[in-house]
Coordinates of C-alpha atoms and ligand atoms in Angstrom, one line a residue:
X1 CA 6.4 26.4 15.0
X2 CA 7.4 29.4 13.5
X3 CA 7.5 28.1 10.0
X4 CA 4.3 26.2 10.5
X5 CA 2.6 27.5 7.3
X6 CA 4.4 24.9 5.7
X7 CA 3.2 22.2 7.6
X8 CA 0.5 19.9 5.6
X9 CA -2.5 20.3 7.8
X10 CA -2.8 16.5 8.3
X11 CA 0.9 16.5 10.3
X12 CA 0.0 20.0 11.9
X13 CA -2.6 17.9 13.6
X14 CA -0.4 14.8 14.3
X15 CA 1.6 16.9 16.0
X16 CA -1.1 18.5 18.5
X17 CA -2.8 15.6 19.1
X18 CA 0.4 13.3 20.0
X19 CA 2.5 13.6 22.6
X20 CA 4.7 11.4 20.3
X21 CA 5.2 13.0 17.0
X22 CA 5.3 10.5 13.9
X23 CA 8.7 9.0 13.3
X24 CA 9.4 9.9 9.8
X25 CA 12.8 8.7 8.8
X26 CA 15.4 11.5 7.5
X27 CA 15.9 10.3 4.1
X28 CA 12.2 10.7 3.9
X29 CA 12.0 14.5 5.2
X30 CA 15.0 14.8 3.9
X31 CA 13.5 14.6 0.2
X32 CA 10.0 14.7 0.5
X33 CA 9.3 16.8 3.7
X34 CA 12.2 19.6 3.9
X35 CA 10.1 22.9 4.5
X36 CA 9.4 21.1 7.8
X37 CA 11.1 21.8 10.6
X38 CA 12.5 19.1 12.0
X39 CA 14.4 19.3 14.5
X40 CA 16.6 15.7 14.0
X41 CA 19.9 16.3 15.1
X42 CA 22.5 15.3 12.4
X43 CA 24.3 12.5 13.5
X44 CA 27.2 10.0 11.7
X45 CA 27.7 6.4 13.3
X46 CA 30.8 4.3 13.3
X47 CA 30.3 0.5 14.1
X48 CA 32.6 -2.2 15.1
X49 CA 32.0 -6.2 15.6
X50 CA 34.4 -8.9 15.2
X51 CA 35.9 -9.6 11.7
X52 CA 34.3 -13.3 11.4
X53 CA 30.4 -13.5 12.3
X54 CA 28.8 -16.8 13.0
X55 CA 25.2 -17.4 13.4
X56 CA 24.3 -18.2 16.9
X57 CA 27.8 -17.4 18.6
X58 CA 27.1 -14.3 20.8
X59 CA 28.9 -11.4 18.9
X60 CA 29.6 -8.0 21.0
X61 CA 28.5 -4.5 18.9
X62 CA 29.8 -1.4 19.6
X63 CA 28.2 1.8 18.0
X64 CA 29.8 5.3 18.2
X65 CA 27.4 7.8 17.7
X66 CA 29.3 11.2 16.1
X67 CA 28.1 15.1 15.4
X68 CA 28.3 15.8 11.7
X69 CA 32.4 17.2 12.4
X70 CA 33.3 13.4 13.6
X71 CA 33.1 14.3 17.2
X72 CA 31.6 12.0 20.1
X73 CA 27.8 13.2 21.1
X74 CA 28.1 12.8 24.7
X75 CA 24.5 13.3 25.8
X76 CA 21.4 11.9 24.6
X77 CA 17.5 11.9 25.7
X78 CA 16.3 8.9 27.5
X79 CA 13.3 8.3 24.8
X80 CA 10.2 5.5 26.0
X81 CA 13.1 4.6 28.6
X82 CA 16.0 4.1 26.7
X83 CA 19.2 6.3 25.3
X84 CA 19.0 4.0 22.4
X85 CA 16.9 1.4 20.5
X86 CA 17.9 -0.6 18.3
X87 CA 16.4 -2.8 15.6
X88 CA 17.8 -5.9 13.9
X89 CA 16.3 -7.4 11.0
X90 CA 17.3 -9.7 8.2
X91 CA 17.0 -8.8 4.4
X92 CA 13.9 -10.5 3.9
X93 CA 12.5 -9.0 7.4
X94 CA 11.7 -12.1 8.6
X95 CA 13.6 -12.0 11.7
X96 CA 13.2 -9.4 13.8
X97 CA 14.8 -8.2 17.2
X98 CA 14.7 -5.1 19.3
X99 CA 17.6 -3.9 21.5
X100 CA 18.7 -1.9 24.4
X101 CA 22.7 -1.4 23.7
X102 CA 24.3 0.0 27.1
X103 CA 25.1 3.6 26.8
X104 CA 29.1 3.3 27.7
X105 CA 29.7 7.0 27.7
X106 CA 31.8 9.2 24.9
X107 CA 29.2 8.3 22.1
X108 CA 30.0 4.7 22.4
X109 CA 27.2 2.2 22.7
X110 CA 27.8 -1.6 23.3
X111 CA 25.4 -4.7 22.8
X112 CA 26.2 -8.5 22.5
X113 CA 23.9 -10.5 20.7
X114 CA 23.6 -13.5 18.4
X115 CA 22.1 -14.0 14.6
X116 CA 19.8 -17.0 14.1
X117 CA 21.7 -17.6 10.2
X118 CA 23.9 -16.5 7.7
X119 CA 23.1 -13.7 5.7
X120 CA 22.5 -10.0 5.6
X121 CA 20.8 -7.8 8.6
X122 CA 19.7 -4.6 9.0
X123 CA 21.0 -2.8 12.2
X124 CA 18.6 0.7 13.0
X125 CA 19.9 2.7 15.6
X126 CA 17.8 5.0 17.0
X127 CA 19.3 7.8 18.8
X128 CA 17.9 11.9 20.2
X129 CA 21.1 13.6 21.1
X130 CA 20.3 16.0 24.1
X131 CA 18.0 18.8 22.6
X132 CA 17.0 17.1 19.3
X133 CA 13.1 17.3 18.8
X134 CA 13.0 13.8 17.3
X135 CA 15.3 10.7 17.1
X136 CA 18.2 10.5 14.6
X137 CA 18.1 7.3 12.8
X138 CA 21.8 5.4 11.7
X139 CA 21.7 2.4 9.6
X140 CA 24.2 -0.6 8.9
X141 CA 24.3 -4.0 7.5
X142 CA 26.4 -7.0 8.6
X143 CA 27.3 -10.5 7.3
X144 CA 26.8 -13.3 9.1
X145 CA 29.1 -15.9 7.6
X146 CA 27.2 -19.5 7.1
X147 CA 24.7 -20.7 4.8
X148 CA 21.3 -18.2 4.0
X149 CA 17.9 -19.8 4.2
X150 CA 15.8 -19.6 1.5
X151 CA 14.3 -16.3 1.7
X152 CA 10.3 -15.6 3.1
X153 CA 8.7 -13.9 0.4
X154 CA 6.6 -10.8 2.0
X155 CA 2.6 -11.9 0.6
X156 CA 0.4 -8.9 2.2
X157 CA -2.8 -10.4 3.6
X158 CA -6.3 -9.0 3.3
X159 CA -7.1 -11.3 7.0
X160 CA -5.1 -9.0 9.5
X161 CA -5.6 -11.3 12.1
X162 CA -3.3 -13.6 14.1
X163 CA -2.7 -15.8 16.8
X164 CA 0.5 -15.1 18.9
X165 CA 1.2 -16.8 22.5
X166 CA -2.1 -17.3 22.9
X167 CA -3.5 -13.8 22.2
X168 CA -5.6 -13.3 18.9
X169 CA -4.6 -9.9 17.6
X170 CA -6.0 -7.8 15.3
X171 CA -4.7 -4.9 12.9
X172 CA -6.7 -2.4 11.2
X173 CA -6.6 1.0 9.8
X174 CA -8.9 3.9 9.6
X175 CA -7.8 4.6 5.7
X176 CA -4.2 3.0 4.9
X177 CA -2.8 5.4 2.4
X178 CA 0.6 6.5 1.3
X179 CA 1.7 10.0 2.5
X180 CA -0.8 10.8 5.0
X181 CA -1.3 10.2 8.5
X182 CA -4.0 7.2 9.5
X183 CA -4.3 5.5 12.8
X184 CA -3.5 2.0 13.2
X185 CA -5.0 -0.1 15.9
X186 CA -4.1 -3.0 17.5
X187 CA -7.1 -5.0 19.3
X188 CA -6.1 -7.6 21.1
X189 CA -8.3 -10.5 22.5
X190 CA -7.5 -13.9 24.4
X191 CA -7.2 -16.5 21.8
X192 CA -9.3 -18.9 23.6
X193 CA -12.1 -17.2 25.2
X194 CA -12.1 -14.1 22.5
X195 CA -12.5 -11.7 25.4
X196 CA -11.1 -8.3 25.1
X197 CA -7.4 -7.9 27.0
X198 CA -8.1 -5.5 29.5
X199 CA -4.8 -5.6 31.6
X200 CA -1.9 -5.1 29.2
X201 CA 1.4 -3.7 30.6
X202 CA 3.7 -1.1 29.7
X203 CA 6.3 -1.8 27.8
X204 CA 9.0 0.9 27.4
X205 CA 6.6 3.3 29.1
X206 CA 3.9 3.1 26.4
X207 CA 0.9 0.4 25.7
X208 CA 3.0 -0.9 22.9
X209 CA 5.5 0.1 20.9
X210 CA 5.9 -0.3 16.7
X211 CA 8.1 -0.9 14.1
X212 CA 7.4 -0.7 10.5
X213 CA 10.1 -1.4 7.6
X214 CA 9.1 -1.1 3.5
X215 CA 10.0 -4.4 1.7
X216 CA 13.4 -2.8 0.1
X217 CA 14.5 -1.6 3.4
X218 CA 14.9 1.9 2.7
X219 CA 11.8 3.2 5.0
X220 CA 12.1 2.9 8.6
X221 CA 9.4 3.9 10.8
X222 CA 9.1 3.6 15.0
X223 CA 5.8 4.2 15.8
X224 CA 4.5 5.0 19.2
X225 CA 1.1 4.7 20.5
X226 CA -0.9 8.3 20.2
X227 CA -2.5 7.7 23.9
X228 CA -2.8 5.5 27.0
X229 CA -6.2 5.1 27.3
X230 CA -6.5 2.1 29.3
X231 CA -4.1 -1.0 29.2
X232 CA -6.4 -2.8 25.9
X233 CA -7.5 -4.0 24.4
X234 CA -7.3 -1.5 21.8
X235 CA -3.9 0.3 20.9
X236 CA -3.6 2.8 18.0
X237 CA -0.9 4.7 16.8
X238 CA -0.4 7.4 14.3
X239 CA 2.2 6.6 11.4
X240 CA 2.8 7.9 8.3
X241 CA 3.9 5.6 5.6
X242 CA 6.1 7.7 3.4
X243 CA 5.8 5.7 0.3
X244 CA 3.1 3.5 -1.3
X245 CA 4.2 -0.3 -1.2
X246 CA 4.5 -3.1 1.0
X247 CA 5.3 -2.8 4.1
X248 CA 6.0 -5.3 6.8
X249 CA 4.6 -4.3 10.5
X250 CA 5.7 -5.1 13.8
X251 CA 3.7 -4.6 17.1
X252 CA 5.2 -5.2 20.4
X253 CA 3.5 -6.0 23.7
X254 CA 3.7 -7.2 27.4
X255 CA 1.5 -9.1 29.0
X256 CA 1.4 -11.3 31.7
X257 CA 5.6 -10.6 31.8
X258 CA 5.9 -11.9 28.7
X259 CA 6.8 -9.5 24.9
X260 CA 4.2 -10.2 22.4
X261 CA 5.8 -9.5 19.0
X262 CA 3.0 -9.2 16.5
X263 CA 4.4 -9.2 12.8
X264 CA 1.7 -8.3 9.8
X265 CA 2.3 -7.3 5.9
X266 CA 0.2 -4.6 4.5
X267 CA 0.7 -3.4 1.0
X268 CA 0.4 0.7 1.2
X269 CA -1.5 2.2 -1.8
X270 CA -0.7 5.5 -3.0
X271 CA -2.8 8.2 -1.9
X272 CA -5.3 9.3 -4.3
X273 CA -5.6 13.0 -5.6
Ligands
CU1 CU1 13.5 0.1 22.1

């Protein structure tokens, strides 16, 4: 913390109060944030998959995770369990996945798994080479071959409520603003009964775990929940949108053995001078 002047205040704090710091993407520090240290570990990916993609055929995905000279990183943190996570979305974000590839050794990571329809998908890689302070993050798209559905149009809703697998779950923010740190809570109630969920499960090692991606794909936040206090029904996590707009928000779960993915659209003002 050496250069800590630097710091705005509001992250000074995030990073105090959470064991967890924020996950701000590089290509946001990278422009917005660079008198902070960082810590990210440079990294360069190489992916491979077969030539012709179908929807719904399973398709095997091997990702080689290089240093910035090209060479194999052959040690990485296990992060919320895992040597890597990895995200799958489609263009419109309205399919959404999240992944454990196998760690094979050498920098290579493998994963089979299948796409639901043609079209473009987003692949996010999260990765914290041994030593890094926070997770490297390595992007790619692939084609699915086949025809595209229409796409979902992202609407932000003012009624952040919804019923999924028989949970009602609520999202709400403290202040939601561009460029500064607010907590975002997750309360979740039985969707019959509206009592308060008192016996979530970990999931990853954490109360929940959550994903947010801007509408143009170019933002990519995993957030992770600021404290454990309890198992529900209330979840918050600290997050940092980098950019005003809208973004769509995903909040995963276990309960009762089962993942709860919780998707929500928020539009992001700017923050206010
Ligand atoms: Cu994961």
């Amino acid at each position: 913390m050496k250069n800590v002047k630097w710091i705005p205040i509001v992250l000074t704090v995030s990073l105090l109060t959470s064991c967890n710091p924020i996950r701000v993407p590089k290509s946001t520090m990278d422009h917005q944030m660079s008198a902070v240290p960082q810590n990210v570990i440079p990294t360069k990916s190489e992916w491979e998959a077969p030539r012709v993609l179908k929807p719904n055929k399973n398709i095997p995905i091997s990702i080689l995770i290089k240093n910035k000279s090209n060479q194999p990183i052959q040690t990485f943190e296990t992060v919320h369990t895992k040597k890597m996570h990895l995200i799958i979305v489609s263009k419109d974000l309205s399919y959404f996945s999240h992944l454990h590839p196998k760690y094979e050794g050498n920098g290579k990571f493998d994963i089979s798994t299948t796409f639901p329809s043609g079209g473009d998908y987003q692949l996010i890689a999260e990765v914290t080479p041994k030593g890094g302070g926070d997770n490297s993050v390595e992007k790619h798209w692939m084609h699915i071959d086949g025809p595209v559905p229409k796409s979902t149009p992202l609407i932000p809703v003012q009624k952040l409520t919804k019923v999924v697998d028989g949970l009602k779950i609520t999202l709400s923010f403290d202040h939601l603003m561009a460029e500064m740190n607010s907590n975002m809570t997750f309360t979740i109630r039985d969707a019959k009964t509206n009592e308060p969920i008192k016996n979530l499960q970990p999931y990853l090692g954490a109360m929940g775990h959550a994903v947010a991606i801007k509408d143009n794909l170019q933002e990519y936040l995993h957030i992770h929940p600021m404290t454990t206090k309890g198992n529900g029904p209330k979840v918050t996590f600290m997050t940092y949108f980098p950019q005003k707009g809208v973004y769509k928000i995903w909040g995963q779960f276990q309960y009762q053995g089962r993942i709860i993915i919780a998707p929500f659209i928020v539009n992001v003002p700017k923050m206010k001078m």
